[in-house]
Amino acid sequence: MMDKASKILVFGAKGLIGAALARRLRQGSFKNLILADSDTLELDNRKKVYDFFAKTRPDYCIIAPIKEGGIVANIRYPAELIYQNLSAQTNIIDSAWRVNVAKLIYLASSCVYPKDCRQPIKEEYLMSGPLELTNAPYAAAKISGIEMCKAYNLQYNTRFISVVPATAYGPGDNFDLNTSHVIPALLAKFHAAKINNTPYVTIWGSGKPKREFIYADDLADAVLFLMRQGRLTEVVNIGTGVDVSISRLAQLIKRTVGFMGKIKFDNEKPDGVARKLLDSGLLFSLGWRPRVSLAQGLLKAYGLYKKSIC
Ligand SMILES: NC(=O)c1ccc[n+]([C@@H]2O[C@H](COP(=O)([O-])OP(=O)(O)OC[C@H]3O[C@@H](n4cnc5c(N)ncnc54)[C@H](OP(=O)(O)O)[C@@H]3O)[C@@H](O)[C@H]2O)c1
């Protein structure tokens, strides 16, 4: 069982979720941490990854590195993205088995589910329909990661599990408007509008689509909760069980930022899928619940954003 002396290796430790995992582990007094980022080693180099495992001999491993860059990179560099992501996760999963890692958690993504998936999305809907095409290289790499974990469990009796998180936001988020997710993008947009006294903020699309968000520290908490579980559940959704329309989210962010102008919706821009809500019933049935509400999380995230631009 994982205890305070366990050696825990986190890949992607400088990313949004990796950093939240490191914070949570430190808060829990886990001292034996190995935090690997892109300066630590080249994950597409099989020998280097194996040597790293052989030298560090972790008890537990979490895979949270990702090469992505939003829709533009998905379209321009699909070969590079699929190669980097496939090679990194393949090298890590195989090396983890070779050095007898007791448990491994692989972070997948909700893009593994079909484009027009039934809602809320249950783990069993995996591979039940066509994927969103602009995202296919990323989704295919993630599906391969899930299948690889299952195959190793089957053949080698490992305890490798995959988690499918809702969209995360929080400390260390990416606020670059070209590549950011919707929450940091809207926080930055509303903040700029407030500072510049702009009369309105324009939101892409109708505002009707609904999305699910989870505070990064809650997500990290759920990952560590699953790491401690005795039962092997191979694919687990991690969400809050609550979704929100983009229009309601914009209202919440407007209030959080204190912007006094109006919100306009640009109906010429595409909406994307109507709804994306994970069914997190399996995780909840094990006893886990999120702690940070969307309103609280937005307040925290906005405070951190203001600090970061000071
Ligand atoms: N954030 C979300 O909403 C969300 C939702 C669902 C699933 N996920 C999954 O959760 C994981 C973590 O996501 P995130 O949002 O924390 O990502 P992130 O903030 O973009 O961070 C990813 C980290 O991975 C590192 N990285 C990329 N390639 C690497 C390599 N070859 N070797 C070592 N490090 C490498 C990056 O470092 P450099 O920048 O230095 O390359 C970066 O620090 C990913 O697998 C992602 O697909 C995230």
Short mmCIF file of C-alpha atoms and ligand atoms in Angstrom, two decimals:
data_model
loop_
_atom_site.label_atom_id
_atom_site.label_comp_id
_atom_site.label_asym_id
_atom_site.label_seq_id
_atom_site.Cartn_x
_atom_site.Cartn_y
_atom_site.Cartn_z
CA MET A 1 0.00 0.00 0.00
CA MET A 2 1.13 3.53 -0.75
CA ASP A 3 2.55 5.21 2.36
CA LYS A 4 4.56 8.34 3.16
CA ALA A 5 7.82 6.53 2.40
CA SER A 6 6.70 5.27 -1.02
CA LYS A 7 8.77 6.45 -3.96
CA ILE A 8 6.41 8.24 -6.36
CA LEU A 9 7.44 9.29 -9.85
CA VAL A 10 5.42 12.00 -11.62
CA PHE A 11 6.02 12.73 -15.32
CA GLY A 12 4.95 16.15 -16.61
CA ALA A 13 5.46 17.63 -13.16
CA LYS A 14 5.63 21.23 -14.42
CA GLY A 15 2.28 21.03 -16.22
CA LEU A 16 -1.08 22.12 -14.78
CA ILE A 17 -1.99 18.67 -13.44
CA GLY A 18 1.56 17.45 -12.70
CA ALA A 19 2.21 20.53 -10.54
CA ALA A 20 -1.11 19.99 -8.73
CA LEU A 21 -0.09 16.37 -8.07
CA ALA A 22 3.26 17.52 -6.67
CA ARG A 23 1.48 20.05 -4.40
CA ARG A 24 -1.00 17.44 -3.16
CA LEU A 25 1.75 14.89 -2.50
CA ARG A 26 3.81 17.42 -0.56
CA GLN A 27 0.71 18.47 1.44
CA GLY A 28 0.22 14.79 2.27
CA SER A 29 3.83 14.62 3.56
CA PHE A 30 5.01 12.27 0.82
CA LYS A 31 8.72 13.03 0.80
CA ASN A 32 10.07 10.46 -1.61
CA LEU A 33 9.04 12.21 -4.82
CA ILE A 34 10.68 12.12 -8.23
CA LEU A 35 9.34 14.98 -10.32
CA ALA A 36 10.28 14.63 -13.98
CA ASP A 37 9.80 17.32 -16.61
CA SER A 38 11.01 17.83 -20.16
CA ASP A 39 14.44 18.96 -18.86
CA THR A 40 14.86 15.68 -16.91
CA LEU A 41 14.94 13.29 -19.87
CA GLU A 42 13.82 12.77 -23.46
CA LEU A 43 10.73 10.60 -23.20
CA ASP A 44 10.90 9.52 -26.85
CA ASN A 45 14.23 7.79 -26.13
CA ARG A 46 13.39 4.25 -25.01
CA LYS A 47 16.82 3.48 -23.51
CA LYS A 48 17.00 6.74 -21.55
CA VAL A 49 13.52 6.20 -20.14
CA TYR A 50 14.30 2.62 -19.13
CA ASP A 51 17.66 3.62 -17.58
CA PHE A 52 15.86 6.35 -15.63
CA PHE A 53 13.41 3.80 -14.20
CA ALA A 54 16.21 1.30 -13.47
CA LYS A 55 18.13 4.00 -11.60
CA THR A 56 15.24 5.57 -9.67
CA ARG A 57 13.17 2.38 -9.02
CA PRO A 58 9.84 4.09 -8.22
CA ASP A 59 7.06 2.25 -6.37
CA TYR A 60 4.31 4.31 -8.04
CA CYS A 61 4.17 6.24 -11.28
CA ILE A 62 1.83 8.90 -12.72
CA ILE A 63 1.96 9.77 -16.42
CA ALA A 64 0.94 13.40 -17.01
CA PRO A 65 3.17 14.80 -19.76
CA ILE A 66 1.54 15.84 -23.03
CA LYS A 67 2.60 17.55 -26.21
CA GLU A 68 -0.29 19.64 -27.47
CA GLY A 69 -0.90 23.15 -28.69
CA GLY A 70 -4.60 23.59 -29.24
CA ILE A 71 -6.48 23.24 -32.49
CA VAL A 72 -3.79 25.00 -34.58
CA ALA A 73 -1.08 22.50 -33.58
CA ASN A 74 -3.55 19.62 -34.03
CA ILE A 75 -3.99 20.67 -37.65
CA ARG A 76 -0.40 21.74 -38.47
CA TYR A 77 1.70 19.18 -36.60
CA PRO A 78 -0.39 15.99 -36.25
CA ALA A 79 2.58 13.68 -37.02
CA GLU A 80 4.82 15.27 -34.40
CA LEU A 81 2.04 15.21 -31.81
CA ILE A 82 1.11 11.57 -32.30
CA TYR A 83 4.76 10.48 -32.40
CA GLN A 84 5.77 12.41 -29.25
CA ASN A 85 2.75 11.31 -27.24
CA LEU A 86 2.79 7.67 -28.34
CA SER A 87 6.52 7.22 -27.85
CA ALA A 88 6.57 8.94 -24.43
CA GLN A 89 3.71 6.90 -22.94
CA THR A 90 4.88 3.64 -24.56
CA ASN A 91 8.39 4.02 -23.15
CA ILE A 92 7.07 4.91 -19.70
CA ILE A 93 4.47 2.12 -19.45
CA ASP A 94 6.87 -0.57 -20.67
CA SER A 95 9.71 0.59 -18.39
CA ALA A 96 7.35 0.75 -15.41
CA TRP A 97 6.45 -2.92 -15.95
CA ARG A 98 10.12 -3.90 -16.36
CA VAL A 99 11.08 -2.45 -12.96
CA ASN A 100 7.94 -3.78 -11.21
CA VAL A 101 6.17 -0.51 -10.44
CA ALA A 102 3.39 -1.43 -8.00
CA LYS A 103 0.77 0.86 -9.53
CA LEU A 104 0.68 3.28 -12.43
CA ILE A 105 -1.88 5.91 -13.36
CA TYR A 106 -2.11 7.10 -16.96
CA LEU A 107 -3.89 10.38 -17.66
CA ALA A 108 -6.08 10.01 -20.71
CA SER A 109 -8.57 12.62 -21.89
CA SER A 110 -12.29 12.86 -22.65
CA CYS A 111 -11.44 13.08 -26.39
CA VAL A 112 -11.13 9.26 -26.22
CA TYR A 113 -14.92 9.10 -26.20
CA PRO A 114 -16.93 9.31 -29.45
CA LYS A 115 -17.80 12.73 -30.86
CA ASP A 116 -21.54 12.19 -30.50
CA CYS A 117 -21.45 10.22 -27.28
CA ARG A 118 -24.47 9.50 -25.11
CA GLN A 119 -24.50 11.72 -21.97
CA PRO A 120 -23.38 11.54 -19.24
CA ILE A 121 -20.42 9.61 -20.62
CA LYS A 122 -19.78 6.27 -18.94
CA GLU A 123 -16.40 4.51 -19.08
CA GLU A 124 -18.00 1.69 -21.08
CA TYR A 125 -18.75 4.05 -24.03
CA LEU A 126 -15.06 3.97 -25.00
CA MET A 127 -14.67 3.02 -28.70
CA SER A 128 -18.41 2.92 -29.28
CA GLY A 129 -18.39 5.46 -32.15
CA PRO A 130 -16.33 7.77 -34.41
CA LEU A 131 -13.95 10.32 -32.83
CA GLU A 132 -13.85 14.09 -33.34
CA LEU A 133 -11.62 14.29 -36.43
CA THR A 134 -9.56 17.42 -35.68
CA ASN A 135 -8.49 15.72 -32.49
CA ALA A 136 -7.91 12.23 -33.88
CA PRO A 137 -4.08 11.95 -33.50
CA TYR A 138 -4.29 13.05 -29.87
CA ALA A 139 -7.31 10.84 -29.17
CA ALA A 140 -5.70 7.84 -30.88
CA ALA A 141 -2.57 8.20 -28.73
CA LYS A 142 -4.73 8.41 -25.60
CA ILE A 143 -6.79 5.34 -26.58
CA SER A 144 -3.52 3.46 -27.20
CA GLY A 145 -2.33 4.41 -23.71
CA ILE A 146 -5.53 3.03 -22.17
CA GLU A 147 -5.32 -0.19 -24.19
CA MET A 148 -1.63 -0.60 -23.39
CA CYS A 149 -2.33 -0.37 -19.66
CA LYS A 150 -5.12 -2.97 -20.01
CA ALA A 151 -2.92 -5.29 -22.10
CA TYR A 152 -0.08 -5.17 -19.56
CA ASN A 153 -2.54 -5.90 -16.76
CA LEU A 154 -3.83 -8.89 -18.70
CA GLN A 155 -0.50 -10.39 -19.76
CA TYR A 156 1.83 -9.29 -16.93
CA ASN A 157 -0.59 -8.89 -14.04
CA THR A 158 0.37 -5.25 -13.53
CA ARG A 159 -1.86 -2.66 -11.80
CA PHE A 160 -1.95 0.06 -14.45
CA ILE A 161 -5.02 2.27 -14.58
CA SER A 162 -6.20 5.05 -16.86
CA VAL A 163 -8.16 8.08 -15.75
CA VAL A 164 -10.29 10.31 -17.95
CA PRO A 165 -10.51 13.78 -16.43
CA ALA A 166 -12.95 16.60 -17.15
CA THR A 167 -11.31 19.86 -18.27
CA ALA A 168 -9.01 21.05 -15.51
CA TYR A 169 -8.20 24.63 -14.53
CA GLY A 170 -6.28 26.23 -11.69
CA PRO A 171 -2.82 27.30 -10.51
CA GLY A 172 -0.26 27.54 -13.30
CA ASP A 173 -2.89 27.50 -16.07
CA ASN A 174 -2.01 28.51 -19.62
CA PHE A 175 -3.40 32.00 -20.39
CA ASP A 176 -2.09 32.22 -23.96
CA LEU A 177 -5.25 33.07 -25.91
CA ASN A 178 -4.07 30.97 -28.90
CA THR A 179 -3.74 27.71 -26.98
CA SER A 180 -5.62 28.11 -23.68
CA HIS A 181 -8.73 26.26 -22.54
CA VAL A 182 -11.98 28.19 -22.13
CA ILE A 183 -11.67 29.18 -18.42
CA PRO A 184 -8.21 30.81 -18.55
CA ALA A 185 -9.10 32.37 -21.92
CA LEU A 186 -12.28 33.96 -20.54
CA LEU A 187 -10.59 35.10 -17.31
CA ALA A 188 -7.91 36.87 -19.38
CA LYS A 189 -10.48 38.32 -21.82
CA PHE A 190 -12.81 39.68 -19.11
CA HIS A 191 -9.87 41.04 -17.13
CA ALA A 192 -8.51 42.90 -20.19
CA ALA A 193 -12.01 44.26 -20.92
CA LYS A 194 -12.34 45.51 -17.33
CA ILE A 195 -8.91 47.22 -17.37
CA ASN A 196 -9.55 48.79 -20.80
CA ASN A 197 -13.17 49.78 -20.02
CA THR A 198 -14.37 47.87 -23.10
CA PRO A 199 -18.19 48.01 -23.35
CA TYR A 200 -18.60 44.31 -24.12
CA VAL A 201 -16.84 40.95 -24.34
CA THR A 202 -17.52 38.69 -27.32
CA ILE A 203 -17.78 34.95 -26.75
CA TRP A 204 -17.42 32.51 -29.63
CA GLY A 205 -20.57 30.54 -30.49
CA SER A 206 -24.09 30.62 -29.08
CA GLY A 207 -23.14 30.08 -25.43
CA LYS A 208 -25.47 27.06 -25.34
CA PRO A 209 -22.95 24.16 -25.27
CA LYS A 210 -22.39 22.66 -21.84
CA ARG A 211 -19.01 21.65 -20.45
CA GLU A 212 -17.65 20.14 -17.23
CA PHE A 213 -14.69 21.61 -15.33
CA ILE A 214 -12.63 20.41 -12.39
CA TYR A 215 -10.20 22.37 -10.22
CA ALA A 216 -6.69 20.97 -10.78
CA ASP A 217 -6.11 20.28 -7.08
CA ASP A 218 -9.36 18.29 -6.88
CA LEU A 219 -8.26 16.28 -9.91
CA ALA A 220 -4.87 15.60 -8.30
CA ASP A 221 -6.66 14.55 -5.12
CA ALA A 222 -8.82 12.07 -7.09
CA VAL A 223 -5.75 10.60 -8.83
CA LEU A 224 -4.04 9.99 -5.48
CA PHE A 225 -7.27 8.59 -4.06
CA LEU A 226 -7.34 6.04 -6.89
CA MET A 227 -3.67 5.26 -6.34
CA ARG A 228 -4.56 4.18 -2.78
CA GLN A 229 -7.52 2.00 -3.84
CA GLY A 230 -7.04 -1.72 -3.42
CA ARG A 231 -9.52 -2.70 -6.13
CA LEU A 232 -8.27 -2.49 -9.73
CA THR A 233 -10.63 -0.39 -11.85
CA GLU A 234 -8.97 -0.03 -15.24
CA VAL A 235 -10.63 3.12 -16.61
CA VAL A 236 -12.09 5.77 -14.31
CA ASN A 237 -13.71 9.10 -15.18
CA ILE A 238 -12.76 12.01 -12.93
CA GLY A 239 -15.26 14.84 -12.95
CA THR A 240 -17.53 16.79 -10.67
CA GLY A 241 -20.79 15.40 -12.04
CA VAL A 242 -21.95 18.94 -12.86
CA ASP A 243 -21.76 20.76 -16.17
CA VAL A 244 -22.40 24.38 -17.03
CA SER A 245 -23.37 26.21 -20.23
CA ILE A 246 -20.74 28.49 -21.74
CA SER A 247 -23.19 31.35 -21.31
CA ARG A 248 -23.55 30.63 -17.54
CA LEU A 249 -19.77 30.22 -17.27
CA ALA A 250 -19.28 33.62 -18.94
CA GLN A 251 -21.72 35.19 -16.43
CA LEU A 252 -19.84 33.59 -13.53
CA ILE A 253 -16.49 34.82 -14.85
CA LYS A 254 -17.87 38.30 -15.51
CA ARG A 255 -18.98 38.46 -11.87
CA THR A 256 -15.68 36.97 -10.59
CA VAL A 257 -13.63 39.55 -12.49
CA GLY A 258 -15.98 42.45 -11.70
CA PHE A 259 -16.52 43.43 -15.34
CA MET A 260 -19.48 45.83 -15.69
CA GLY A 261 -20.01 45.66 -19.47
CA LYS A 262 -22.10 43.31 -21.59
CA ILE A 263 -21.56 39.83 -23.00
CA LYS A 264 -22.15 39.25 -26.73
CA PHE A 265 -22.28 35.86 -28.43
CA ASP A 266 -20.85 35.46 -31.94
CA ASN A 267 -23.24 32.96 -33.49
CA GLU A 268 -21.15 32.82 -36.67
CA LYS A 269 -18.49 30.84 -34.79
CA PRO A 270 -18.89 27.08 -34.32
CA ASP A 271 -20.26 25.65 -31.07
CA GLY A 272 -18.60 22.23 -31.01
CA VAL A 273 -20.44 19.34 -29.38
CA ALA A 274 -23.58 20.29 -27.46
CA ARG A 275 -22.61 18.60 -24.22
CA LYS A 276 -19.65 16.86 -22.63
CA LEU A 277 -20.41 15.53 -19.18
CA LEU A 278 -18.56 12.58 -17.69
CA ASP A 279 -20.41 10.05 -15.59
CA SER A 280 -18.18 9.96 -12.51
CA GLY A 281 -20.47 7.54 -10.68
CA LEU A 282 -17.79 4.86 -10.47
CA LEU A 283 -15.34 7.20 -8.72
CA PHE A 284 -18.07 8.58 -6.44
CA SER A 285 -19.14 5.03 -5.51
CA LEU A 286 -15.58 4.45 -4.22
CA GLY A 287 -16.05 7.38 -1.84
CA TRP A 288 -14.40 10.36 -3.55
CA ARG A 289 -16.03 13.79 -3.98
CA PRO A 290 -14.67 17.12 -5.32
CA ARG A 291 -14.15 19.90 -2.78
CA VAL A 292 -13.91 23.09 -4.84
CA SER A 293 -17.09 24.46 -6.45
CA LEU A 294 -16.83 26.21 -9.81
CA ALA A 295 -17.50 29.63 -8.21
CA GLN A 296 -14.77 29.05 -5.59
CA GLY A 297 -12.34 27.70 -8.19
CA LEU A 298 -12.88 30.68 -10.50
CA LEU A 299 -12.19 33.07 -7.62
CA LYS A 300 -8.94 31.25 -6.79
CA ALA A 301 -7.91 31.07 -10.45
CA TYR A 302 -8.60 34.77 -11.01
CA GLY A 303 -6.57 35.72 -7.91
CA LEU A 304 -3.66 33.68 -9.22
CA TYR A 305 -3.99 35.19 -12.70
CA LYS A 306 -3.86 38.75 -11.30
CA LYS A 307 -0.75 37.86 -9.27
CA SER A 308 0.92 36.31 -12.33
CA ILE A 309 0.53 39.47 -14.43
CA CYS A 310 1.63 41.93 -11.71
N1 LIG B 1 -5.73 20.03 -18.48
C1 LIG B 1 -6.82 19.37 -18.78
O1 LIG B 1 -7.91 19.90 -18.78
C2 LIG B 1 -6.76 17.90 -19.11
C3 LIG B 1 -7.97 17.24 -19.31
C4 LIG B 1 -7.93 15.88 -19.61
C5 LIG B 1 -6.73 15.23 -19.66
N2 LIG B 1 -5.57 15.89 -19.46
C6 LIG B 1 -4.34 15.13 -19.53
O2 LIG B 1 -3.63 15.28 -18.33
C7 LIG B 1 -2.24 15.31 -18.58
C8 LIG B 1 -1.64 16.59 -18.02
O3 LIG B 1 -2.28 17.70 -18.63
P1 LIG B 1 -1.88 19.19 -18.29
O4 LIG B 1 -3.05 20.04 -18.58
O5 LIG B 1 -1.23 19.24 -16.94
O6 LIG B 1 -0.79 19.47 -19.40
P2 LIG B 1 0.20 20.71 -19.51
O7 LIG B 1 -0.10 21.76 -18.51
O8 LIG B 1 0.26 21.07 -20.96
O9 LIG B 1 1.58 20.08 -19.10
C9 LIG B 1 2.13 19.04 -19.79
C10 LIG B 1 3.56 18.91 -19.33
O10 LIG B 1 4.12 17.82 -20.02
C11 LIG B 1 5.45 18.14 -20.29
N3 LIG B 1 5.94 17.35 -21.40
C12 LIG B 1 5.47 17.30 -22.64
N4 LIG B 1 6.20 16.43 -23.37
C13 LIG B 1 7.12 15.97 -22.56
C14 LIG B 1 8.17 15.06 -22.74
N5 LIG B 1 8.36 14.47 -23.91
N6 LIG B 1 8.96 14.81 -21.68
C15 LIG B 1 8.71 15.37 -20.46
N7 LIG B 1 7.73 16.26 -20.25
C16 LIG B 1 6.97 16.53 -21.30
C17 LIG B 1 5.39 19.60 -20.65
O11 LIG B 1 6.64 20.16 -20.47
P3 LIG B 1 7.26 21.14 -21.58
O12 LIG B 1 6.26 22.24 -21.75
O13 LIG B 1 8.54 21.55 -20.97
O14 LIG B 1 7.40 20.26 -22.80
C18 LIG B 1 4.39 20.13 -19.64
O15 LIG B 1 5.01 20.55 -18.45
C19 LIG B 1 -2.08 15.16 -20.08
O16 LIG B 1 -1.87 13.83 -20.38
C20 LIG B 1 -3.42 15.61 -20.62
O17 LIG B 1 -3.70 14.99 -21.85
C21 LIG B 1 -5.56 17.21 -19.18
#
